[in-house]
Coordinates of C-alpha atoms and ligand atoms in Angstrom, one line a residue:
X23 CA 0.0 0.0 0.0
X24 CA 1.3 3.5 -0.6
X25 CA 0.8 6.1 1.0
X26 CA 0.0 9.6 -1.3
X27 CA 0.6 13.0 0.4
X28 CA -2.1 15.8 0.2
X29 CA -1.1 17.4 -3.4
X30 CA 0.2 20.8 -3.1
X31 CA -3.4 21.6 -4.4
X32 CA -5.4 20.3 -1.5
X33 CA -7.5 22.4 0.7
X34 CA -6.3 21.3 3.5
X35 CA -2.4 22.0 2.0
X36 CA -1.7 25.5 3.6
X37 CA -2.8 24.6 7.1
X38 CA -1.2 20.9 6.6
X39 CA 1.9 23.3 5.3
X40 CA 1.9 25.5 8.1
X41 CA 2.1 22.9 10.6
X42 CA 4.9 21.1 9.4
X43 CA 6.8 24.7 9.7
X44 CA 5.6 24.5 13.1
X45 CA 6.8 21.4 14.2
X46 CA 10.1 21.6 12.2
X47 CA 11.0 25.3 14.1
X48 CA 9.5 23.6 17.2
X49 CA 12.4 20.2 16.6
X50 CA 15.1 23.1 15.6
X51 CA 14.5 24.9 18.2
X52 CA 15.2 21.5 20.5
X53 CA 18.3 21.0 18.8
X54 CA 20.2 24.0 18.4
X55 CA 18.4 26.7 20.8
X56 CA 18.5 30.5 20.2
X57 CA 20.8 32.0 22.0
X58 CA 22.4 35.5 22.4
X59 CA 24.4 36.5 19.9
X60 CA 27.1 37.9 22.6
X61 CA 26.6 36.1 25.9
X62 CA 25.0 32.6 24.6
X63 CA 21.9 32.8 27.0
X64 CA 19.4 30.7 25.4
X65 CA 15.9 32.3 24.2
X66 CA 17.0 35.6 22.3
X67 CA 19.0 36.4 19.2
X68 CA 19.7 39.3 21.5
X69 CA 18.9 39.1 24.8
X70 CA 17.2 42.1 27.1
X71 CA 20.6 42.4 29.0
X72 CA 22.7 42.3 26.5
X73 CA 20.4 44.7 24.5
X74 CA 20.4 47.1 27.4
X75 CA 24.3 47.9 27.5
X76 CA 25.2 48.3 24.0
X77 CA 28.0 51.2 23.4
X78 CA 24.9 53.7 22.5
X79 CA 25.6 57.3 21.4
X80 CA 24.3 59.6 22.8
X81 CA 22.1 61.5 20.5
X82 CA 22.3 64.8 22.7
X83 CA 25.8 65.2 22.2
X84 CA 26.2 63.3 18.7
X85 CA 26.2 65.6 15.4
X86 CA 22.8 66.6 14.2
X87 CA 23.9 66.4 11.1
X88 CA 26.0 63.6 10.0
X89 CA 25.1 61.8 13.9
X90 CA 29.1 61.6 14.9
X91 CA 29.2 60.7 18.6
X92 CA 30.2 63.7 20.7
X93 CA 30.2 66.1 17.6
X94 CA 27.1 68.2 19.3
X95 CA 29.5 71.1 19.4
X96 CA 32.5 70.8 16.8
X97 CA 31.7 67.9 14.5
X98 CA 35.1 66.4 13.2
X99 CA 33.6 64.4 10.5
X100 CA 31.1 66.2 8.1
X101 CA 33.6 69.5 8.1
X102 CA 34.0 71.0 5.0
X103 CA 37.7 69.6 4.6
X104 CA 36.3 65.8 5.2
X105 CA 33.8 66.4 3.0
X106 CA 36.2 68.1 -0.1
X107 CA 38.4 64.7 0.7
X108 CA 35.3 62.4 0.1
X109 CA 34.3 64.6 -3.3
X110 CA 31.8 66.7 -1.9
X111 CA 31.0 70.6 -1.4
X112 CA 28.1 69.9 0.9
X113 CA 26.5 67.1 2.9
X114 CA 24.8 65.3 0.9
X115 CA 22.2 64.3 3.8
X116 CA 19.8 65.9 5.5
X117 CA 20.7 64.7 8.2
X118 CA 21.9 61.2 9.6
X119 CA 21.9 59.1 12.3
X120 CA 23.7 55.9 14.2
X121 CA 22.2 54.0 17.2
X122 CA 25.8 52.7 18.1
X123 CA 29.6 52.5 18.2
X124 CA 31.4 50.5 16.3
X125 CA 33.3 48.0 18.9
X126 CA 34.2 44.7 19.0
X127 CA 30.0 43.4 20.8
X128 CA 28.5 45.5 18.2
X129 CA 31.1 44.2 15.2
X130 CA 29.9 40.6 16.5
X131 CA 26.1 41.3 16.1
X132 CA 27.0 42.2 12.3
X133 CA 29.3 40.1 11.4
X134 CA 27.1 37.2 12.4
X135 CA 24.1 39.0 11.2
X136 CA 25.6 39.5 7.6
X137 CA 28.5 37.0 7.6
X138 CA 27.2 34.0 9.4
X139 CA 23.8 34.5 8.3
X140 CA 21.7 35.1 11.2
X141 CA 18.8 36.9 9.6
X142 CA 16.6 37.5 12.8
X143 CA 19.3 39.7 13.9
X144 CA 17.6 42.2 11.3
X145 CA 14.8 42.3 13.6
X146 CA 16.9 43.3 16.9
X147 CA 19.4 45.7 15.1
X148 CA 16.4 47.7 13.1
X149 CA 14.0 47.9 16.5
X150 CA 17.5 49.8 18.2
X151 CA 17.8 52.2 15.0
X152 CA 14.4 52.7 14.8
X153 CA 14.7 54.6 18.3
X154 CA 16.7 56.5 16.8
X155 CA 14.9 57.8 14.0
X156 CA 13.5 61.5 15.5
X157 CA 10.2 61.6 15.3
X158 CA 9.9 64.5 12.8
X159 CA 11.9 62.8 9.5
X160 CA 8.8 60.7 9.8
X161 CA 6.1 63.3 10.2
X162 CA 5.3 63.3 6.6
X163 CA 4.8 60.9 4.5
X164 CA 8.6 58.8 4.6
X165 CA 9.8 55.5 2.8
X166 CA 13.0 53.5 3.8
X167 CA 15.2 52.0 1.3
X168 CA 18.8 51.1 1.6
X169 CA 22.2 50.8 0.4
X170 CA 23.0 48.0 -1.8
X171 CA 25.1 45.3 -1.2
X172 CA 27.3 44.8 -4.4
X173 CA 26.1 41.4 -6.5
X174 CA 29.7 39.9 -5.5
X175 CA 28.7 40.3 -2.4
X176 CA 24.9 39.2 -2.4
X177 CA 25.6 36.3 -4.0
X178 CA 28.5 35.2 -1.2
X179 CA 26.0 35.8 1.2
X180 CA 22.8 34.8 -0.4
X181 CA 20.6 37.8 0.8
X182 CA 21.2 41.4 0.9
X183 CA 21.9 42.8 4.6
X184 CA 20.8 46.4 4.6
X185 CA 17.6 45.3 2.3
X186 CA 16.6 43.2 5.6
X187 CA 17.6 45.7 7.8
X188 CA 15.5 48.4 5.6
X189 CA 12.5 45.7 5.1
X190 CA 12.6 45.2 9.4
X191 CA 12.6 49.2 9.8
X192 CA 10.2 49.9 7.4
X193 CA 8.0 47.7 9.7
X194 CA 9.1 49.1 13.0
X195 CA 8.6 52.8 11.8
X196 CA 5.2 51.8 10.3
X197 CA 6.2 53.8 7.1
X198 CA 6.6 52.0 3.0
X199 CA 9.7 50.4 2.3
X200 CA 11.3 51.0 -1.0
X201 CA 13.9 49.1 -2.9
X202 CA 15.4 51.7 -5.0
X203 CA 18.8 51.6 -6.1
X204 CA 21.6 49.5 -6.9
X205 CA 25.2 49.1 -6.9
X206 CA 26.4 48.1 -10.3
X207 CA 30.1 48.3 -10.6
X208 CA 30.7 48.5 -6.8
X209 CA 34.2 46.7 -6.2
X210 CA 34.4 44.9 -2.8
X211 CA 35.1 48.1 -0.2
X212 CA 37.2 46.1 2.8
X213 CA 40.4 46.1 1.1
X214 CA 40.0 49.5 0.2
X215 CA 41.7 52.8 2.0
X216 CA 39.2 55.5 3.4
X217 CA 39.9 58.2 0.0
X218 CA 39.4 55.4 -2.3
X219 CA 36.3 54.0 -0.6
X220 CA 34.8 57.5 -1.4
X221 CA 35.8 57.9 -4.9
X222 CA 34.7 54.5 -5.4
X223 CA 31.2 54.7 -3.2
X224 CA 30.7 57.5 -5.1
X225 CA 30.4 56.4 -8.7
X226 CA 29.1 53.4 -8.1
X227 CA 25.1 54.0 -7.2
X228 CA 22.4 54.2 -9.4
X229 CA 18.5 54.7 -9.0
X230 CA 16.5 51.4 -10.2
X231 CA 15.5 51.7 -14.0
X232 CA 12.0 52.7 -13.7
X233 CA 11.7 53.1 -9.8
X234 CA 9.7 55.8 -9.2
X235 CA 11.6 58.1 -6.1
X236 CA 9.5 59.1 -3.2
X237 CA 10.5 62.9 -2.6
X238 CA 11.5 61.5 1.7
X239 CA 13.3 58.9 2.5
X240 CA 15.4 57.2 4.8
X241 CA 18.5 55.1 3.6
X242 CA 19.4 52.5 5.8
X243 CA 23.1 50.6 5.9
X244 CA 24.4 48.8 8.6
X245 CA 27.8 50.7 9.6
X246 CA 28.9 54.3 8.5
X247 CA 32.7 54.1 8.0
X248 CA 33.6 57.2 5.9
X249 CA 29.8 57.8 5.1
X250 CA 30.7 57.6 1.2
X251 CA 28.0 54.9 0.9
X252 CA 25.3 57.0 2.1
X253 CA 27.0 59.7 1.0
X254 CA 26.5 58.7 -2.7
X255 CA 23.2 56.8 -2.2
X256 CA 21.7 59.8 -1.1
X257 CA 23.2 62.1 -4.4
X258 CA 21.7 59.1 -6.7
X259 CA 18.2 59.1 -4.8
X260 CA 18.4 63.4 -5.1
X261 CA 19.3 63.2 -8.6
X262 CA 16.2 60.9 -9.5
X263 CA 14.0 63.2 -7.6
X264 CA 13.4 63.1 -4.1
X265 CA 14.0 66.0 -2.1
X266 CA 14.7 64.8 1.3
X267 CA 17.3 61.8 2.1
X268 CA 18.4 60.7 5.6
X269 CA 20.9 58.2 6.8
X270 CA 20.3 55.6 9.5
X271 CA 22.7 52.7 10.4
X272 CA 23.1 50.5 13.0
X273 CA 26.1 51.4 13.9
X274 CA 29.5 53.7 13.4
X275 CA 32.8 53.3 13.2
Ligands
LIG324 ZN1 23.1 38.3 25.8
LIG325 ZN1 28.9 65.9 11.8

């Protein structure tokens, strides 16, 4: 006697379906439990305590412009003279924000978010970054898109980070999420120096053919190095039409 299974056309198939995801997450879940991403506790990608004393910046004293922690006063980062070195007269942003420093706790939530693959950290890094977001870039009307990985770079990985990041945020901020550009000719950036990450950052953007660009956004990566990625996202997104672009990442090196 054989036994057939429910075709994939069977009424019964989605909720049939749905319980075998069930009970496969439940016999994963047995197996190899979540657990913290920087202390091991079992039950959280991220756990509460660990979540609590992250290296935050402090968004009184961080740059209202360009979000540099401790640039409140004197921002050494979006001067004029670091912004003629990255190709620029003015900063390209409205404005721009980072919900943390770049150390070696945060470098491990995204380097096993984007390098090991850990997808539900998206959910954990975009609910910190949406904090961050003030209140009034999402007064009107606002979508969040995101920096492209490069294909090279997709395709190691098999997912783009900062789209999941964008996708989570865009959820958490309750606004659309737009996919919008994408990064062509973009050579791998980590073996790069800081000048030639610009030049390089800033060539190598381009608006989606046919995307139609919402005049507010946010544009989400996951760290801001030199700020040449956002830097140049946000001149490709301008130059296709929208007329206010911020910045958000996770965090900032
Ligand atoms: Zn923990
Ligand atoms: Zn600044």
């Amino acid at each position: 006697m054989t036994v057939s299974s429910p075709s994939s056309t069977h009424p019964l198939w989605p909720a049939l379906a749905a319980a075998r995801d069930v009970a496969l997450e439940a016999v994963a879940e047995t197996l190899w439990p979540t657990r913290c991403v920087l202390c091991d506790a079992p039950g959280a990608t991220l756990c509460p305590r660990c979540a609590q004393t992250l290296p935050y910046i402090d968004a009184l004293t961080a740059c209202s412009r360009c979000g540099a922690p401790h640039g409140a006063v004197q921002c050494t980062e979006c001067n004029p003279v670091m912004l003629e070195g990255a190709g620029y007269e003015a900063f390209p942003l409205d404005a721009a924000v980072s919900a943390v420093l770049l150390t070696a706790r945060t470098r491990r939530i995204v380097t096993t978010f984007k390098d090991q693959g850990e997808r539900r950290l998206a959910h954990d890094m975009a609910a910190i970054v949406a904090r961050y977001l003030p209140p009034q870039w999402l007064a009107e009307d606002c979508a969040i898109s995101y920096v492209p990985a490069t294909a090279a770079a997709r395709r190691r990985r098999g997912f783009d980070h900062a789209e999941l990041l964008a996708r989570e945020l865009s959820w958490h901020a309750s606004c659309e999420y737009a996919p919008l550009l994408r990064a062509p000719h973009h050579r791998d950036q980590r073996k790069l120096s800081r000048h030639e990450r610009a030049l390089n950052a800033a060539r190598s953007m381009e608006v989606l053919p046919g995307a139609s660009v919402p005049s507010r956004l946010v544009v989400v990566d996951d760290v801001c190095t030199t700020g040449a990625t956002l830097y140049a996202a946000a001149t490709a997104l301008r130059a296709a039409g929208a007329a206010t672009v911020f910045g958000a990442t996770f965090a900032r090196a």
